[in-house]
Amino acid sequence: MKNNRQLTRAIQSNLNTQFVGKQLYYYDSVTSTMTVAREKAVKGAPEGTVIIADEQTSGRGRMGRTWLSPHGNLALSLILKPCLETLTRLVMITSLAVLQTIKLVANIDATIKWPNDVLIKDKKVCGILIESEIKGELVNYAIIGIGSNIYLDASNFSEISALATSIRQETVQAVSKTELTAILLSELETLYLAVKDGAPIHEEWKAHMDTLGKWVEVKSGKTTERGIAEDIMTNGSLVLRRADGTTAEILAGDVTVLKR
Ligand code: BTN
């Protein structure tokens, strides 16, 4: 078994990046890599700093939910310092980087469930959480949190067994966590730099979106809307066509696909 320093070296030696992962902290167990990353960002950690933990005791998900994070999963947070416009693209950048990584390590075509989930055969394999601190027009820092089921056997966890899968469950190929992590960080940096340079990303994101064309229920704060997921705007909003023909544009929310 490799220790954390060896794991850090194994990841960094496979990295193909200019700045992402040059500072990398690997822990056995933390409350949440988001919390550790935030502490480091506040203290001035450079852009590209990565926090990884084998286990999180208080992993957090979107909408205040907890995130199950036992050993064998990837729990990673990455500190970035984007401009406001790029900040709004981080979900797209991250989900596409996860898709490309899964394709490269396992030869699987994963899909995106709007706005933040990566699915394999309709089951969640990865969740993404973006947190940021903004002052006026300035983004002090953004933290991308990625929780990916690599080796987890979802059937051992009744809370998620019906909804989740893992890369290992879906492929016969051996999957190395360090290799996957290095590829993911490299893909993330490539896409991030491209978007910062003005590359469009929305059409590609939309092309991998599993949600479009389906009848869905979207919960967003205290509002619940139902309709056909019709389109995705360039800012990432979901356009929903209600049964009465009117449309709603939703910036963030939780989607449930309805059977009709
Ligand atoms: C979601 O689908 O609700 C998002 C889940 C994000 C989980 C990751 S695991 C690494 C990082 N640390 C956390 O506490 N959360 C994110």
PDB file of C-alpha atoms and ligand atoms in Angstrom:
ATOM      1  CA  MET A   1       0.000   0.000   0.000  1.00  0.00           C
ATOM      2  CA  LYS A   2       1.342   3.421  -0.943  1.00  0.00           C
ATOM      3  CA  ASN A   3       1.448   6.184   1.651  1.00  0.00           C
ATOM      4  CA  ASN A   4       0.085   9.664   0.951  1.00  0.00           C
ATOM      5  CA  ARG A   5       3.429  11.059  -0.133  1.00  0.00           C
ATOM      6  CA  GLN A   6       3.871   8.216  -2.633  1.00  0.00           C
ATOM      7  CA  LEU A   7       0.317   8.707  -3.900  1.00  0.00           C
ATOM      8  CA  THR A   8       0.974  12.433  -4.337  1.00  0.00           C
ATOM      9  CA  ARG A   9       4.111  11.669  -6.308  1.00  0.00           C
ATOM     10  CA  ALA A  10       2.308   9.058  -8.409  1.00  0.00           C
ATOM     11  CA  ILE A  11      -0.342  11.604  -9.374  1.00  0.00           C
ATOM     12  CA  GLN A  12       2.081  14.449 -10.006  1.00  0.00           C
ATOM     13  CA  SER A  13       4.400  12.330 -12.146  1.00  0.00           C
ATOM     14  CA  ASN A  14       1.450  11.602 -14.467  1.00  0.00           C
ATOM     15  CA  LEU A  15       0.261  15.201 -14.642  1.00  0.00           C
ATOM     16  CA  ASN A  16       0.366  17.045 -17.894  1.00  0.00           C
ATOM     17  CA  THR A  17      -0.389  20.513 -16.517  1.00  0.00           C
ATOM     18  CA  GLN A  18       1.118  23.980 -16.169  1.00  0.00           C
ATOM     19  CA  PHE A  19      -0.238  24.772 -12.710  1.00  0.00           C
ATOM     20  CA  VAL A  20      -3.049  22.428 -11.675  1.00  0.00           C
ATOM     21  CA  GLY A  21      -1.849  19.919  -9.084  1.00  0.00           C
ATOM     22  CA  LYS A  22       1.612  21.408  -8.639  1.00  0.00           C
ATOM     23  CA  GLN A  23       0.525  21.936  -5.036  1.00  0.00           C
ATOM     24  CA  LEU A  24      -1.265  18.786  -3.998  1.00  0.00           C
ATOM     25  CA  TYR A  25      -2.316  17.759  -0.491  1.00  0.00           C
ATOM     26  CA  TYR A  26      -3.332  14.134  -0.003  1.00  0.00           C
ATOM     27  CA  TYR A  27      -5.064  13.169   3.252  1.00  0.00           C
ATOM     28  CA  ASP A  28      -6.336   9.890   4.711  1.00  0.00           C
ATOM     29  CA  SER A  29      -9.417  11.514   6.171  1.00  0.00           C
ATOM     30  CA  VAL A  30     -10.817  15.045   6.409  1.00  0.00           C
ATOM     31  CA  THR A  31     -14.223  16.500   7.217  1.00  0.00           C
ATOM     32  CA  SER A  32     -14.609  17.845   3.691  1.00  0.00           C
ATOM     33  CA  THR A  33     -12.002  18.650   1.060  1.00  0.00           C
ATOM     34  CA  MET A  34     -14.091  21.795   0.368  1.00  0.00           C
ATOM     35  CA  THR A  35     -13.462  23.015   3.913  1.00  0.00           C
ATOM     36  CA  VAL A  36      -9.733  22.290   3.704  1.00  0.00           C
ATOM     37  CA  ALA A  37      -9.519  23.950   0.287  1.00  0.00           C
ATOM     38  CA  ARG A  38     -11.372  27.021   1.518  1.00  0.00           C
ATOM     39  CA  GLU A  39      -8.981  27.385   4.469  1.00  0.00           C
ATOM     40  CA  LYS A  40      -6.044  27.154   2.105  1.00  0.00           C
ATOM     41  CA  ALA A  41      -7.591  29.571  -0.419  1.00  0.00           C
ATOM     42  CA  VAL A  42      -8.232  32.163   2.299  1.00  0.00           C
ATOM     43  CA  LYS A  43      -4.577  31.859   3.304  1.00  0.00           C
ATOM     44  CA  GLY A  44      -3.550  32.583  -0.299  1.00  0.00           C
ATOM     45  CA  ALA A  45      -2.942  29.095  -1.758  1.00  0.00           C
ATOM     46  CA  PRO A  46      -2.004  29.433  -5.438  1.00  0.00           C
ATOM     47  CA  GLU A  47      -4.408  28.724  -8.262  1.00  0.00           C
ATOM     48  CA  GLY A  48      -4.305  25.035  -9.110  1.00  0.00           C
ATOM     49  CA  THR A  49      -3.913  23.792  -5.530  1.00  0.00           C
ATOM     50  CA  VAL A  50      -5.566  20.395  -5.123  1.00  0.00           C
ATOM     51  CA  ILE A  51      -6.870  18.694  -1.987  1.00  0.00           C
ATOM     52  CA  ILE A  52      -7.620  14.972  -2.075  1.00  0.00           C
ATOM     53  CA  ALA A  53      -8.877  12.750   0.719  1.00  0.00           C
ATOM     54  CA  ASP A  54      -9.396   9.009   0.845  1.00  0.00           C
ATOM     55  CA  GLU A  55     -12.336   9.536   3.137  1.00  0.00           C
ATOM     56  CA  GLN A  56     -14.523  12.477   4.161  1.00  0.00           C
ATOM     57  CA  THR A  57     -16.429  12.416   7.422  1.00  0.00           C
ATOM     58  CA  SER A  58     -18.721  15.353   6.495  1.00  0.00           C
ATOM     59  CA  GLY A  59     -18.635  15.408   2.716  1.00  0.00           C
ATOM     60  CA  ARG A  60     -21.136  17.881   1.365  1.00  0.00           C
ATOM     61  CA  GLY A  61     -23.225  17.861  -1.768  1.00  0.00           C
ATOM     62  CA  ARG A  62     -25.384  20.409  -3.551  1.00  0.00           C
ATOM     63  CA  MET A  63     -28.410  21.986  -1.873  1.00  0.00           C
ATOM     64  CA  GLY A  64     -27.019  21.378   1.613  1.00  0.00           C
ATOM     65  CA  ARG A  65     -27.082  17.608   1.239  1.00  0.00           C
ATOM     66  CA  THR A  66     -24.463  15.301   2.720  1.00  0.00           C
ATOM     67  CA  TRP A  67     -22.169  13.401   0.378  1.00  0.00           C
ATOM     68  CA  LEU A  68     -21.290   9.821   1.163  1.00  0.00           C
ATOM     69  CA  SER A  69     -17.547   9.544   0.833  1.00  0.00           C
ATOM     70  CA  PRO A  70     -16.082   6.251   2.011  1.00  0.00           C
ATOM     71  CA  HIS A  71     -12.656   4.866   1.073  1.00  0.00           C
ATOM     72  CA  GLY A  72     -12.282   3.949  -2.592  1.00  0.00           C
ATOM     73  CA  ASN A  73     -13.990   7.043  -3.923  1.00  0.00           C
ATOM     74  CA  LEU A  74     -12.336  10.103  -5.280  1.00  0.00           C
ATOM     75  CA  ALA A  75     -12.941  13.198  -3.154  1.00  0.00           C
ATOM     76  CA  LEU A  76     -11.109  16.122  -4.664  1.00  0.00           C
ATOM     77  CA  SER A  77     -11.223  19.905  -4.454  1.00  0.00           C
ATOM     78  CA  LEU A  78      -9.396  22.254  -6.793  1.00  0.00           C
ATOM     79  CA  ILE A  79      -8.769  25.940  -6.118  1.00  0.00           C
ATOM     80  CA  LEU A  80      -9.089  28.247  -9.123  1.00  0.00           C
ATOM     81  CA  LYS A  81      -9.083  32.029  -9.566  1.00  0.00           C
ATOM     82  CA  PRO A  82     -11.331  32.591 -12.593  1.00  0.00           C
ATOM     83  CA  CYS A  83     -12.970  35.808 -13.775  1.00  0.00           C
ATOM     84  CA  LEU A  84     -16.731  36.075 -13.263  1.00  0.00           C
ATOM     85  CA  GLU A  85     -17.523  34.857 -16.775  1.00  0.00           C
ATOM     86  CA  THR A  86     -15.322  31.787 -16.498  1.00  0.00           C
ATOM     87  CA  LEU A  87     -16.788  31.079 -13.048  1.00  0.00           C
ATOM     88  CA  THR A  88     -20.177  30.558 -14.684  1.00  0.00           C
ATOM     89  CA  ARG A  89     -18.600  27.971 -17.000  1.00  0.00           C
ATOM     90  CA  LEU A  90     -16.906  25.881 -14.290  1.00  0.00           C
ATOM     91  CA  VAL A  91     -19.738  23.355 -14.094  1.00  0.00           C
ATOM     92  CA  MET A  92     -19.517  22.785 -17.857  1.00  0.00           C
ATOM     93  CA  ILE A  93     -15.717  22.574 -17.782  1.00  0.00           C
ATOM     94  CA  THR A  94     -15.745  20.105 -14.904  1.00  0.00           C
ATOM     95  CA  SER A  95     -18.461  17.790 -16.145  1.00  0.00           C
ATOM     96  CA  LEU A  96     -16.872  17.607 -19.605  1.00  0.00           C
ATOM     97  CA  ALA A  97     -13.470  16.889 -18.030  1.00  0.00           C
ATOM     98  CA  VAL A  98     -15.041  14.067 -15.997  1.00  0.00           C
ATOM     99  CA  LEU A  99     -16.689  12.648 -19.132  1.00  0.00           C
ATOM    100  CA  GLN A 100     -13.413  12.697 -21.048  1.00  0.00           C
ATOM    101  CA  THR A 101     -11.590  11.082 -18.143  1.00  0.00           C
ATOM    102  CA  ILE A 102     -14.108   8.240 -17.882  1.00  0.00           C
ATOM    103  CA  LYS A 103     -13.833   7.690 -21.624  1.00  0.00           C
ATOM    104  CA  LEU A 104     -10.037   7.564 -21.427  1.00  0.00           C
ATOM    105  CA  VAL A 105      -9.715   5.274 -18.395  1.00  0.00           C
ATOM    106  CA  ALA A 106     -12.711   3.001 -18.917  1.00  0.00           C
ATOM    107  CA  ASN A 107     -13.848   3.555 -22.496  1.00  0.00           C
ATOM    108  CA  ILE A 108     -17.350   4.389 -21.292  1.00  0.00           C
ATOM    109  CA  ASP A 109     -19.565   7.130 -22.734  1.00  0.00           C
ATOM    110  CA  ALA A 110     -20.955   8.830 -19.652  1.00  0.00           C
ATOM    111  CA  THR A 111     -23.651  11.511 -19.864  1.00  0.00           C
ATOM    112  CA  ILE A 112     -24.550  14.678 -17.977  1.00  0.00           C
ATOM    113  CA  LYS A 113     -27.717  15.151 -15.965  1.00  0.00           C
ATOM    114  CA  TRP A 114     -28.405  18.855 -15.731  1.00  0.00           C
ATOM    115  CA  PRO A 115     -26.785  20.656 -14.106  1.00  0.00           C
ATOM    116  CA  ASN A 116     -24.032  18.865 -12.188  1.00  0.00           C
ATOM    117  CA  ASP A 117     -24.270  15.077 -12.280  1.00  0.00           C
ATOM    118  CA  VAL A 118     -22.340  12.623 -14.402  1.00  0.00           C
ATOM    119  CA  LEU A 119     -24.189   9.393 -15.146  1.00  0.00           C
ATOM    120  CA  ILE A 120     -23.353   5.999 -16.508  1.00  0.00           C
ATOM    121  CA  LYS A 121     -26.439   4.136 -17.766  1.00  0.00           C
ATOM    122  CA  ASP A 122     -28.719   6.537 -15.874  1.00  0.00           C
ATOM    123  CA  LYS A 123     -26.928   6.047 -12.565  1.00  0.00           C
ATOM    124  CA  LYS A 124     -24.846   8.712 -10.875  1.00  0.00           C
ATOM    125  CA  VAL A 125     -21.110   8.153 -10.969  1.00  0.00           C
ATOM    126  CA  CYS A 126     -19.913  11.653 -10.108  1.00  0.00           C
ATOM    127  CA  GLY A 127     -21.208  14.781  -8.405  1.00  0.00           C
ATOM    128  CA  ILE A 128     -19.802  18.267  -8.768  1.00  0.00           C
ATOM    129  CA  LEU A 129     -20.012  21.132  -6.318  1.00  0.00           C
ATOM    130  CA  ILE A 130     -18.752  24.644  -7.010  1.00  0.00           C
ATOM    131  CA  GLU A 131     -18.212  27.106  -4.187  1.00  0.00           C
ATOM    132  CA  SER A 132     -16.776  30.579  -4.544  1.00  0.00           C
ATOM    133  CA  GLU A 133     -16.084  33.842  -2.797  1.00  0.00           C
ATOM    134  CA  ILE A 134     -16.889  36.923  -4.826  1.00  0.00           C
ATOM    135  CA  LYS A 135     -16.330  40.591  -3.934  1.00  0.00           C
ATOM    136  CA  GLY A 136     -18.048  42.922  -6.387  1.00  0.00           C
ATOM    137  CA  GLU A 137     -16.772  41.971  -9.831  1.00  0.00           C
ATOM    138  CA  LEU A 138     -13.827  40.038  -8.444  1.00  0.00           C
ATOM    139  CA  VAL A 139     -13.759  36.316  -7.774  1.00  0.00           C
ATOM    140  CA  ASN A 140     -11.394  35.852  -4.828  1.00  0.00           C
ATOM    141  CA  TYR A 141     -11.404  32.112  -5.415  1.00  0.00           C
ATOM    142  CA  ALA A 142     -13.541  29.287  -6.672  1.00  0.00           C
ATOM    143  CA  ILE A 143     -13.378  25.719  -5.465  1.00  0.00           C
ATOM    144  CA  ILE A 144     -14.410  22.851  -7.679  1.00  0.00           C
ATOM    145  CA  GLY A 145     -15.416  19.798  -5.654  1.00  0.00           C
ATOM    146  CA  ILE A 146     -15.543  16.445  -7.415  1.00  0.00           C
ATOM    147  CA  GLY A 147     -16.856  13.296  -5.802  1.00  0.00           C
ATOM    148  CA  SER A 148     -16.541  10.293  -8.041  1.00  0.00           C
ATOM    149  CA  ASN A 149     -17.398   6.693  -7.357  1.00  0.00           C
ATOM    150  CA  ILE A 150     -14.406   4.750  -8.538  1.00  0.00           C
ATOM    151  CA  TYR A 151     -14.406   1.447  -6.652  1.00  0.00           C
ATOM    152  CA  LEU A 152     -17.547   1.818  -4.579  1.00  0.00           C
ATOM    153  CA  ASP A 153     -20.027  -1.035  -4.691  1.00  0.00           C
ATOM    154  CA  ALA A 154     -23.247   0.965  -4.474  1.00  0.00           C
ATOM    155  CA  SER A 155     -25.226  -2.117  -3.430  1.00  0.00           C
ATOM    156  CA  ASN A 156     -23.467  -1.912  -0.045  1.00  0.00           C
ATOM    157  CA  PHE A 157     -25.054   1.478   0.644  1.00  0.00           C
ATOM    158  CA  SER A 158     -28.839   1.341   0.825  1.00  0.00           C
ATOM    159  CA  GLU A 159     -29.123   5.173   0.667  1.00  0.00           C
ATOM    160  CA  ILE A 160     -27.754   5.267  -2.871  1.00  0.00           C
ATOM    161  CA  SER A 161     -27.928   1.707  -4.202  1.00  0.00           C
ATOM    162  CA  ALA A 162     -30.785   2.376  -6.634  1.00  0.00           C
ATOM    163  CA  LEU A 163     -29.341   5.613  -7.980  1.00  0.00           C
ATOM    164  CA  ALA A 164     -25.566   5.275  -8.022  1.00  0.00           C
ATOM    165  CA  THR A 165     -22.917   3.256  -9.755  1.00  0.00           C
ATOM    166  CA  SER A 166     -19.118   3.300  -9.928  1.00  0.00           C
ATOM    167  CA  ILE A 167     -16.601   3.211 -12.745  1.00  0.00           C
ATOM    168  CA  ARG A 168     -15.340  -0.157 -11.473  1.00  0.00           C
ATOM    169  CA  GLN A 169     -18.859  -1.592 -11.591  1.00  0.00           C
ATOM    170  CA  GLU A 170     -19.278  -0.556 -15.220  1.00  0.00           C
ATOM    171  CA  THR A 171     -16.037  -1.778 -16.753  1.00  0.00           C
ATOM    172  CA  VAL A 172     -13.852  -4.843 -16.806  1.00  0.00           C
ATOM    173  CA  GLN A 173     -10.803  -2.624 -17.262  1.00  0.00           C
ATOM    174  CA  ALA A 174      -8.613  -2.111 -14.198  1.00  0.00           C
ATOM    175  CA  VAL A 175      -8.944   1.474 -13.000  1.00  0.00           C
ATOM    176  CA  SER A 176      -6.104   3.191 -11.172  1.00  0.00           C
ATOM    177  CA  LYS A 177      -7.209   6.020  -8.902  1.00  0.00           C
ATOM    178  CA  THR A 178      -3.916   7.892  -9.249  1.00  0.00           C
ATOM    179  CA  GLU A 179      -3.943   7.598 -13.026  1.00  0.00           C
ATOM    180  CA  LEU A 180      -7.584   8.668 -13.196  1.00  0.00           C
ATOM    181  CA  THR A 181      -6.871  11.643 -10.926  1.00  0.00           C
ATOM    182  CA  ALA A 182      -3.907  12.790 -13.038  1.00  0.00           C
ATOM    183  CA  ILE A 183      -5.955  12.527 -16.236  1.00  0.00           C
ATOM    184  CA  LEU A 184      -8.873  14.378 -14.672  1.00  0.00           C
ATOM    185  CA  LEU A 185      -6.668  17.250 -13.470  1.00  0.00           C
ATOM    186  CA  SER A 186      -4.967  17.479 -16.860  1.00  0.00           C
ATOM    187  CA  GLU A 187      -8.318  17.524 -18.693  1.00  0.00           C
ATOM    188  CA  LEU A 188      -9.631  20.143 -16.295  1.00  0.00           C
ATOM    189  CA  GLU A 189      -6.700  22.463 -16.868  1.00  0.00           C
ATOM    190  CA  THR A 190      -6.856  22.076 -20.644  1.00  0.00           C
ATOM    191  CA  LEU A 191     -10.567  22.951 -20.751  1.00  0.00           C
ATOM    192  CA  TYR A 192     -10.208  25.752 -18.197  1.00  0.00           C
ATOM    193  CA  LEU A 193      -7.416  27.434 -20.170  1.00  0.00           C
ATOM    194  CA  ALA A 194      -9.332  27.011 -23.427  1.00  0.00           C
ATOM    195  CA  VAL A 195     -12.469  28.617 -21.964  1.00  0.00           C
ATOM    196  CA  LYS A 196     -10.395  31.448 -20.469  1.00  0.00           C
ATOM    197  CA  ASP A 197      -9.079  32.018 -24.003  1.00  0.00           C
ATOM    198  CA  GLY A 198     -12.656  32.318 -25.267  1.00  0.00           C
ATOM    199  CA  ALA A 199     -13.277  28.782 -26.565  1.00  0.00           C
ATOM    200  CA  PRO A 200     -17.001  27.961 -26.704  1.00  0.00           C
ATOM    201  CA  ILE A 201     -18.027  25.038 -24.516  1.00  0.00           C
ATOM    202  CA  HIS A 202     -21.801  25.243 -24.293  1.00  0.00           C
ATOM    203  CA  GLU A 203     -22.600  23.261 -27.476  1.00  0.00           C
ATOM    204  CA  GLU A 204     -20.379  20.365 -26.439  1.00  0.00           C
ATOM    205  CA  TRP A 205     -21.870  20.369 -22.951  1.00  0.00           C
ATOM    206  CA  LYS A 206     -25.366  20.346 -24.429  1.00  0.00           C
ATOM    207  CA  ALA A 207     -24.463  17.488 -26.759  1.00  0.00           C
ATOM    208  CA  HIS A 208     -23.695  15.273 -23.758  1.00  0.00           C
ATOM    209  CA  MET A 209     -26.774  16.327 -21.802  1.00  0.00           C
ATOM    210  CA  ASP A 210     -28.930  13.371 -20.908  1.00  0.00           C
ATOM    211  CA  THR A 211     -31.814  15.513 -19.636  1.00  0.00           C
ATOM    212  CA  LEU A 212     -32.959  17.147 -22.880  1.00  0.00           C
ATOM    213  CA  GLY A 213     -36.207  15.943 -24.414  1.00  0.00           C
ATOM    214  CA  LYS A 214     -37.409  14.349 -21.172  1.00  0.00           C
ATOM    215  CA  TRP A 215     -40.339  15.194 -18.932  1.00  0.00           C
ATOM    216  CA  VAL A 216     -38.831  16.433 -15.739  1.00  0.00           C
ATOM    217  CA  GLU A 217     -39.605  17.994 -12.418  1.00  0.00           C
ATOM    218  CA  VAL A 218     -37.155  20.696 -11.383  1.00  0.00           C
ATOM    219  CA  LYS A 219     -36.955  21.856  -7.787  1.00  0.00           C
ATOM    220  CA  SER A 220     -35.261  25.181  -7.388  1.00  0.00           C
ATOM    221  CA  GLY A 221     -35.458  26.759  -3.940  1.00  0.00           C
ATOM    222  CA  LYS A 222     -39.145  26.773  -3.000  1.00  0.00           C
ATOM    223  CA  THR A 223     -40.303  26.493  -6.606  1.00  0.00           C
ATOM    224  CA  THR A 224     -41.141  23.287  -8.435  1.00  0.00           C
ATOM    225  CA  GLU A 225     -41.655  23.270 -12.185  1.00  0.00           C
ATOM    226  CA  ARG A 226     -42.680  20.446 -14.498  1.00  0.00           C
ATOM    227  CA  GLY A 227     -42.272  20.193 -18.219  1.00  0.00           C
ATOM    228  CA  ILE A 228     -40.099  19.031 -21.085  1.00  0.00           C
ATOM    229  CA  ALA A 229     -36.429  19.912 -20.749  1.00  0.00           C
ATOM    230  CA  GLU A 230     -36.208  21.703 -24.058  1.00  0.00           C
ATOM    231  CA  ASP A 231     -32.915  23.530 -24.273  1.00  0.00           C
ATOM    232  CA  ILE A 232     -29.825  24.773 -22.481  1.00  0.00           C
ATOM    233  CA  MET A 233     -28.890  28.450 -22.684  1.00  0.00           C
ATOM    234  CA  THR A 234     -25.266  29.576 -23.099  1.00  0.00           C
ATOM    235  CA  ASN A 235     -25.165  30.502 -19.406  1.00  0.00           C
ATOM    236  CA  GLY A 236     -26.133  26.910 -18.511  1.00  0.00           C
ATOM    237  CA  SER A 237     -29.793  27.609 -17.680  1.00  0.00           C
ATOM    238  CA  LEU A 238     -32.345  24.921 -18.451  1.00  0.00           C
ATOM    239  CA  VAL A 239     -35.305  25.888 -20.609  1.00  0.00           C
ATOM    240  CA  LEU A 240     -38.414  24.024 -19.559  1.00  0.00           C
ATOM    241  CA  ARG A 241     -41.564  23.856 -21.738  1.00  0.00           C
ATOM    242  CA  ARG A 242     -44.554  23.592 -19.397  1.00  0.00           C
ATOM    243  CA  ALA A 243     -47.668  21.601 -20.299  1.00  0.00           C
ATOM    244  CA  ASP A 244     -49.507  24.880 -21.070  1.00  0.00           C
ATOM    245  CA  GLY A 245     -46.862  25.769 -23.686  1.00  0.00           C
ATOM    246  CA  THR A 246     -45.161  28.530 -21.695  1.00  0.00           C
ATOM    247  CA  THR A 247     -41.473  28.280 -20.859  1.00  0.00           C
ATOM    248  CA  ALA A 248     -39.393  28.704 -17.733  1.00  0.00           C
ATOM    249  CA  GLU A 249     -35.659  29.374 -17.630  1.00  0.00           C
ATOM    250  CA  ILE A 250     -34.050  27.815 -14.590  1.00  0.00           C
ATOM    251  CA  LEU A 251     -30.503  28.642 -13.531  1.00  0.00           C
ATOM    252  CA  ALA A 252     -29.999  25.930 -10.909  1.00  0.00           C
ATOM    253  CA  GLY A 253     -32.046  23.136  -9.445  1.00  0.00           C
ATOM    254  CA  ASP A 254     -32.594  19.468  -8.910  1.00  0.00           C
ATOM    255  CA  VAL A 255     -34.003  17.400 -11.728  1.00  0.00           C
ATOM    256  CA  THR A 256     -36.131  14.287 -11.441  1.00  0.00           C
ATOM    257  CA  VAL A 257     -37.021  12.545 -14.679  1.00  0.00           C
ATOM    258  CA  LEU A 258     -40.732  11.751 -14.779  1.00  0.00           C
ATOM    259  CA  LYS A 259     -42.272   8.670 -16.333  1.00  0.00           C
ATOM    260  CA  ARG A 260     -44.968   9.653 -18.800  1.00  0.00           C
TER     261      ARG A 260
HETATM  262  C1  BTN B   1     -23.518  16.650  -5.486  1.00  0.00           C
HETATM  263  O1  BTN B   1     -23.776  15.861  -6.397  1.00  0.00           O
HETATM  264  O2  BTN B   1     -24.385  16.986  -4.668  1.00  0.00           O
HETATM  265  C2  BTN B   1     -22.138  17.215  -5.388  1.00  0.00           C
HETATM  266  C3  BTN B   1     -21.236  16.322  -4.603  1.00  0.00           C
HETATM  267  C4  BTN B   1     -19.829  16.852  -4.474  1.00  0.00           C
HETATM  268  C5  BTN B   1     -18.995  15.979  -3.586  1.00  0.00           C
HETATM  269  C6  BTN B   1     -17.551  16.400  -3.562  1.00  0.00           C
HETATM  270  S1  BTN B   1     -16.512  15.190  -2.852  1.00  0.00           S
HETATM  271  C7  BTN B   1     -15.191  16.311  -2.860  1.00  0.00           C
HETATM  272  C8  BTN B   1     -15.764  17.620  -2.396  1.00  0.00           C
HETATM  273  N1  BTN B   1     -15.835  17.662  -0.953  1.00  0.00           N
HETATM  274  C9  BTN B   1     -17.091  17.721  -0.509  1.00  0.00           C
HETATM  275  O3  BTN B   1     -17.424  17.778   0.686  1.00  0.00           O
HETATM  276  N2  BTN B   1     -17.939  17.736  -1.535  1.00  0.00           N
HETATM  277  C10 BTN B   1     -17.255  17.679  -2.810  1.00  0.00           C
END
